[in-house]
Coordinates of C-alpha atoms in Angstrom, one line a residue:
Chain X
M675 CA -24.3 -16.7 -1.0
T676 CA -22.4 -16.5 2.2
R677 CA -21.3 -13.0 3.5
T678 CA -17.8 -14.0 2.8
M679 CA -18.6 -14.9 -0.8
R680 CA -20.5 -11.6 -1.1
M681 CA -17.7 -9.6 0.1
L682 CA -15.2 -11.3 -2.1
T683 CA -17.5 -10.7 -5.2
V684 CA -18.1 -7.0 -4.3
G685 CA -14.4 -6.7 -3.8
I686 CA -13.5 -8.2 -7.1
M687 CA -16.0 -6.1 -9.0
I688 CA -14.7 -2.9 -7.5
S689 CA -11.1 -4.1 -8.3
V690 CA -12.2 -4.8 -12.0
L691 CA -13.6 -1.3 -12.1
F692 CA -10.2 0.2 -10.8
V693 CA -8.3 -1.8 -13.4
V694 CA -10.5 -0.7 -16.4
V695 CA -10.6 3.0 -15.3
G696 CA -7.0 2.9 -14.5
V697 CA -5.9 1.3 -17.9
V698 CA -8.3 3.4 -20.1
W699 CA -8.4 6.7 -18.6
L700 CA -5.9 7.2 -15.8
S701 CA -2.6 5.4 -16.9
N702 CA -0.4 7.7 -18.9
S703 CA 1.4 10.3 -16.8
A704 CA 4.4 10.4 -14.7
E705 CA 4.3 10.0 -10.8
T706 CA 5.7 12.6 -8.7
L707 CA 9.2 10.7 -8.2
D708 CA 9.5 10.2 -11.9
H709 CA 8.9 13.9 -12.6
V710 CA 11.5 14.9 -9.9
A711 CA 14.0 12.3 -11.3
E712 CA 13.5 13.5 -15.0
H713 CA 13.9 17.0 -13.8
I714 CA 17.2 16.5 -12.0
G715 CA 18.5 13.9 -14.5
A716 CA 18.5 10.9 -12.3
S717 CA 18.3 7.6 -14.1
E718 CA 17.3 4.1 -13.2
S719 CA 19.8 1.1 -13.0
P720 CA 17.6 -2.0 -12.9
V721 CA 19.1 -5.1 -11.5
W722 CA 16.3 -7.3 -12.9
N723 CA 14.5 -7.5 -16.1
P724 CA 10.7 -7.8 -15.2
P725 CA 8.6 -10.0 -17.6
I726 CA 5.8 -7.4 -18.0
P727 CA 7.5 -3.9 -17.8
D728 CA 5.4 -1.0 -16.9
Y729 CA 2.4 -3.2 -16.9
E730 CA 2.4 -3.8 -20.6
M731 CA 3.0 -7.2 -22.3
P732 CA 6.1 -7.1 -24.5
G733 CA 4.7 -6.8 -28.2
L734 CA 1.4 -5.5 -27.2
E735 CA 2.3 -2.1 -25.8
G736 CA -0.4 0.4 -26.0
N737 CA -2.9 -2.3 -26.6
V738 CA -5.8 -1.4 -24.1
V739 CA -7.4 -4.9 -24.0
A740 CA -4.1 -6.5 -23.3
N741 CA -3.2 -4.0 -20.5
I742 CA -6.8 -4.7 -19.0
A743 CA -6.1 -8.3 -19.1
V744 CA -2.7 -7.9 -17.4
G745 CA -4.4 -5.9 -14.7
L746 CA -7.2 -8.4 -14.1
V747 CA -4.8 -11.5 -14.1
F748 CA -2.4 -10.1 -11.7
M749 CA -5.2 -8.5 -9.6
L750 CA -6.5 -12.1 -9.1
V751 CA -2.8 -13.2 -8.6
T752 CA -2.6 -10.9 -5.8
L753 CA -5.9 -12.0 -4.3
G754 CA -4.6 -15.8 -4.5
A755 CA -1.2 -14.9 -3.2
T756 CA -2.6 -13.0 -0.3
F757 CA -5.1 -15.7 0.5
T758 CA -2.3 -18.4 0.5
V759 CA 0.0 -16.4 2.7
G760 CA -3.0 -15.8 5.1
K761 CA -3.8 -19.5 5.1
C762 CA -0.2 -20.7 5.6
L763 CA 0.2 -18.2 8.5
R764 CA -3.0 -19.5 10.1
S765 CA -2.1 -23.2 9.5
K766 CA 1.3 -22.7 11.5
R767 CA -0.9 -22.2 14.6
R768 CA -2.6 -25.4 14.2
V769 CA 0.3 -27.6 13.8
Chain G
M241 CA 6.6 6.7 -4.6
H242 CA 8.0 3.5 -5.7
I243 CA 11.7 4.1 -5.7
P244 CA 13.6 2.2 -8.7
D245 CA 16.9 0.6 -8.6
G246 CA 19.8 3.0 -9.0
F247 CA 18.2 5.9 -7.1
L248 CA 19.5 4.8 -3.6
D249 CA 22.9 4.3 -2.3
L250 CA 23.5 0.4 -1.4
S251 CA 24.2 1.3 2.1
I252 CA 21.0 3.1 2.4
C253 CA 19.3 0.1 0.7
A254 CA 20.8 -2.1 3.3
I255 CA 19.8 0.0 6.3
M256 CA 16.2 0.1 5.0
Y257 CA 16.1 -3.7 4.4
G258 CA 17.4 -4.1 8.1
V259 CA 14.8 -1.6 9.7
T260 CA 11.9 -3.2 7.5
G261 CA 13.0 -6.7 8.3
V262 CA 12.5 -6.0 12.0
F263 CA 8.8 -5.1 11.2
W264 CA 8.4 -8.1 8.9
I265 CA 9.6 -10.4 11.8
F266 CA 7.1 -9.0 14.2
A267 CA 4.2 -8.9 11.6
F268 CA 4.7 -12.3 10.5
R269 CA 4.9 -13.7 14.0
K270 CA 1.8 -11.8 15.1
A271 CA -0.1 -12.9 12.0
G272 CA 0.8 -16.5 12.8
R273 CA -0.8 -16.2 16.3
V274 CA -3.8 -13.9 15.6
L275 CA -4.8 -14.3 11.9
S276 CA -8.5 -15.7 11.9
D277 CA -10.5 -17.5 9.1
R278 CA -12.7 -14.4 9.0
Q279 CA -9.7 -12.1 8.5
V280 CA -7.9 -13.8 5.6
P281 CA -10.7 -13.4 2.8
L282 CA -11.0 -9.7 3.9
M283 CA -7.2 -9.2 3.9
A284 CA -7.0 -10.9 0.3
T285 CA -9.9 -8.8 -1.0
L286 CA -8.4 -5.5 0.2
T287 CA -5.0 -6.4 -0.9
A288 CA -6.3 -7.2 -4.5
M289 CA -8.4 -3.9 -4.4
F290 CA -5.5 -1.8 -3.6
F291 CA -3.3 -3.7 -6.0
A292 CA -6.0 -2.5 -8.6
A293 CA -6.2 1.0 -7.1
Q294 CA -2.5 1.6 -7.6
M295 CA -3.1 1.1 -11.4
M296 CA -5.2 4.4 -11.3
N297 CA -2.9 7.3 -11.7
Y298 CA -4.9 10.5 -11.4
P299 CA -3.5 14.0 -12.4
I300 CA -2.5 16.3 -9.7
I301 CA -0.2 19.4 -10.2
G302 CA 2.8 20.1 -12.5
G303 CA 2.1 17.4 -15.0
T304 CA 2.3 14.7 -12.4
T305 CA -0.1 11.9 -11.1
A306 CA -0.8 10.0 -7.9
H307 CA -2.5 7.0 -7.0
L308 CA -4.0 5.7 -3.8
L309 CA -1.7 3.5 -1.5
G310 CA -4.2 1.9 0.5
G311 CA -2.3 1.5 3.7
P312 CA -4.6 3.4 6.0
I313 CA -7.7 1.3 5.2
L314 CA -5.9 -2.0 5.5
A315 CA -4.5 -0.6 8.9
I316 CA -7.8 0.4 10.2
T317 CA -9.8 -2.7 9.3
L318 CA -7.1 -5.4 9.9
G319 CA -4.4 -3.8 11.9
P320 CA -0.9 -2.5 11.0
Y321 CA 0.8 -5.8 10.8
A322 CA -1.8 -7.1 8.4
G323 CA -1.4 -3.8 6.4
L324 CA 2.4 -4.4 6.3
I325 CA 1.9 -7.9 5.0
S326 CA -0.5 -6.8 2.4
M327 CA 1.6 -3.9 1.3
T328 CA 4.5 -6.2 1.1
I329 CA 2.7 -8.6 -1.2
I330 CA 1.6 -5.7 -3.4
L331 CA 5.0 -4.2 -3.7
L332 CA 6.8 -7.6 -4.3
I333 CA 4.4 -8.4 -7.2
Q334 CA 4.8 -4.9 -8.6
A335 CA 8.7 -5.0 -8.4
L336 CA 9.2 -8.6 -9.7
L337 CA 6.6 -8.7 -12.4
F338 CA 6.3 -5.0 -13.6
G339 CA 9.4 -3.4 -12.7
D340 CA 7.4 -0.9 -10.5
G341 CA 9.9 -0.2 -7.6
G342 CA 13.4 -1.8 -7.6
I343 CA 14.9 -4.9 -6.0
T344 CA 17.6 -3.2 -4.2
T345 CA 15.2 -0.5 -3.0
F346 CA 12.4 -2.9 -2.0
G347 CA 13.2 -2.6 1.6
A348 CA 13.0 1.2 1.4
N349 CA 9.6 1.0 -0.5
V350 CA 8.1 -1.4 1.9
W351 CA 9.4 1.0 4.8
N352 CA 7.8 4.1 3.1
M353 CA 4.5 2.5 2.0
G354 CA 4.2 -0.6 4.2
V355 CA 5.5 0.7 7.6
V356 CA 5.1 4.4 7.6
G357 CA 2.2 4.4 5.3
V358 CA 0.4 1.9 7.5
F359 CA 1.4 2.5 11.1
V360 CA 1.2 6.1 11.1
P361 CA -2.4 6.4 9.8
Y362 CA -3.3 3.7 12.3
L363 CA -1.8 5.6 15.2
V364 CA -3.4 9.1 14.2
Y365 CA -6.8 7.3 13.9
L366 CA -6.5 5.7 17.3
L367 CA -5.5 9.1 19.0
A368 CA -8.4 10.8 17.0
L369 CA -10.8 8.2 18.3
R370 CA -9.7 8.3 21.8
A371 CA -9.7 12.3 21.7
M372 CA -13.2 12.6 20.2
K373 CA -15.0 9.4 21.3
S374 CA -17.6 9.9 18.7
R375 CA -18.5 8.8 14.9
S376 CA -17.0 12.0 13.7
G377 CA -13.8 11.1 15.4
L378 CA -13.8 7.9 13.1
F379 CA -13.8 9.7 10.0
I380 CA -11.6 12.7 11.1
G381 CA -9.1 10.1 12.4
A382 CA -9.2 8.2 9.2
F383 CA -8.8 11.3 7.0
A384 CA -6.1 13.0 9.1
G385 CA -4.2 9.4 9.5
A386 CA -4.2 8.9 5.7
L387 CA -3.0 12.5 5.0
V388 CA -0.3 12.5 7.7
G389 CA 0.7 9.0 6.7
D390 CA 1.2 9.7 3.0
V391 CA 3.2 13.0 3.7
L392 CA 5.5 11.3 6.2
S393 CA 6.0 8.4 3.6
A394 CA 7.0 11.0 1.1
I395 CA 9.3 12.6 3.6
F396 CA 11.0 9.4 4.2
A397 CA 11.4 8.7 0.6
G398 CA 12.9 12.1 0.2
L399 CA 15.2 11.6 3.0
E400 CA 16.4 8.3 1.5
L401 CA 17.0 9.8 -1.8
G402 CA 18.5 12.9 -0.2
L403 CA 21.1 10.9 1.8
S404 CA 22.0 8.8 -1.3
T405 CA 24.7 11.2 -2.2
L406 CA 26.3 8.8 -4.6
S407 CA 23.1 7.9 -6.5
F408 CA 21.0 11.1 -6.2
P409 CA 22.7 14.5 -6.9
Y410 CA 20.5 16.6 -4.8
S411 CA 20.4 17.6 -1.1
V412 CA 18.1 16.1 1.6
S413 CA 16.2 19.4 1.8
I414 CA 15.5 19.6 -2.0
A415 CA 14.5 15.9 -2.3
V416 CA 12.2 16.1 0.8
M417 CA 10.5 19.3 -0.3
A418 CA 9.9 17.8 -3.8
M419 CA 8.3 14.8 -2.4
A420 CA 6.4 16.3 0.3
T421 CA 4.8 19.2 -1.6
H422 CA 3.1 16.9 -4.0
H423 CA 2.2 14.3 -1.4
V424 CA 0.1 16.9 0.7
I425 CA -2.2 16.9 -2.3
I426 CA -2.0 13.0 -2.6
G427 CA -2.6 12.7 1.0
I428 CA -5.9 14.7 0.8
G429 CA -7.0 12.4 -1.8
E430 CA -6.1 9.4 0.2
G431 CA -7.7 10.7 3.2
A432 CA -10.9 11.4 1.6
V433 CA -11.3 8.0 -0.1
T434 CA -10.2 6.3 3.3
A435 CA -13.1 8.3 5.1
I436 CA -15.6 7.4 2.4
I437 CA -14.6 3.6 2.4
L438 CA -14.9 3.7 6.2
S439 CA -18.2 5.3 6.0
V440 CA -19.5 2.6 3.6
L441 CA -18.1 -0.3 5.8
Q442 CA -19.7 1.2 8.7
K443 CA -23.1 1.3 7.2
T444 CA -23.0 -1.9 5.3
R445 CA -20.5 -4.1 7.2
P446 CA -19.9 -2.6 10.7
D447 CA -18.8 -6.1 11.7
L448 CA -15.6 -5.8 9.7
L449 CA -14.4 -2.9 11.6
Q450 CA -14.7 -4.8 14.8
L451 CA -12.4 -7.7 13.8
P452 CA -9.6 -8.3 16.0
K453 CA -6.5 -6.1 14.8
L454 CA -3.1 -7.4 14.0
S455 CA -1.1 -4.7 15.7
P456 CA 1.8 -4.4 18.3
N457 CA 0.5 -5.1 21.9
W458 CA 1.2 -1.5 22.9
L459 CA -1.2 -0.4 20.1
S460 CA -3.9 -3.0 20.4
G461 CA -4.1 -2.3 24.2
S462 CA -5.1 1.3 23.5
Q463 CA -7.7 0.4 21.2
Q464 CA -9.7 -2.1 23.3

């Protein structure tokens, strides 16, 4: 296994751990800004309906397995998106 | 820290898109010239890791929670421009797919977490390295940089909220105080995690800390 592949593997394993711990134990409280907003009565006015609001699949809210799956899939999407952006920026120089 | 749609006045949103846009232009231009085959996999791995890390909301005070931002480690390993690009990707995915942070407030969120939360830690880290010239300077710089970066990000978020007089019914001082107080605690956590990750990287893959940095010339000049 090359050093790059090993780094990718370790990174993905740590990310999986973050997702599982995040969904199972550390997911259900308000962030500081939400808390402040709730306190003063400020409300959101969304201009866009996200397909997976609050990291939960519609119809599967509260389902831990579905939430872990969402986290893992989009962690891999983030990995792929960054890799693609990086490669595109890199290839611009070769042209 | 992710400001949703409706919390900021549209004029503030426009200004924040403008100032962040300047940094985007410089970051993507520099990345197009400097990014190497060795940096791309590391950038992708760290971006995915901090996307996942932002799903972990740990409890702090007053019934609120916090999560790691990841900007300091991204900046220290890859440079602040790479950190900005990574944070932009994370925040874009969060806003578009999960509604975590708004569309109108996207520029402000990238400014707070992707510009202030990345450039400030990097600057503090470099200053500490230069002042101490030792291994402890590395960790003190990483810790202090992450702490100061987190608090300043929160202060900027508070300023944007406080100046949005049409959308947010409280003054600048109240908004800044509310955000900054909590983020001192969050910053201590971010600082500790940043120093620990840096320590692990230095022991296991010191070569990753020696990669060329994607940073403005005035900053990269001071590092080498």
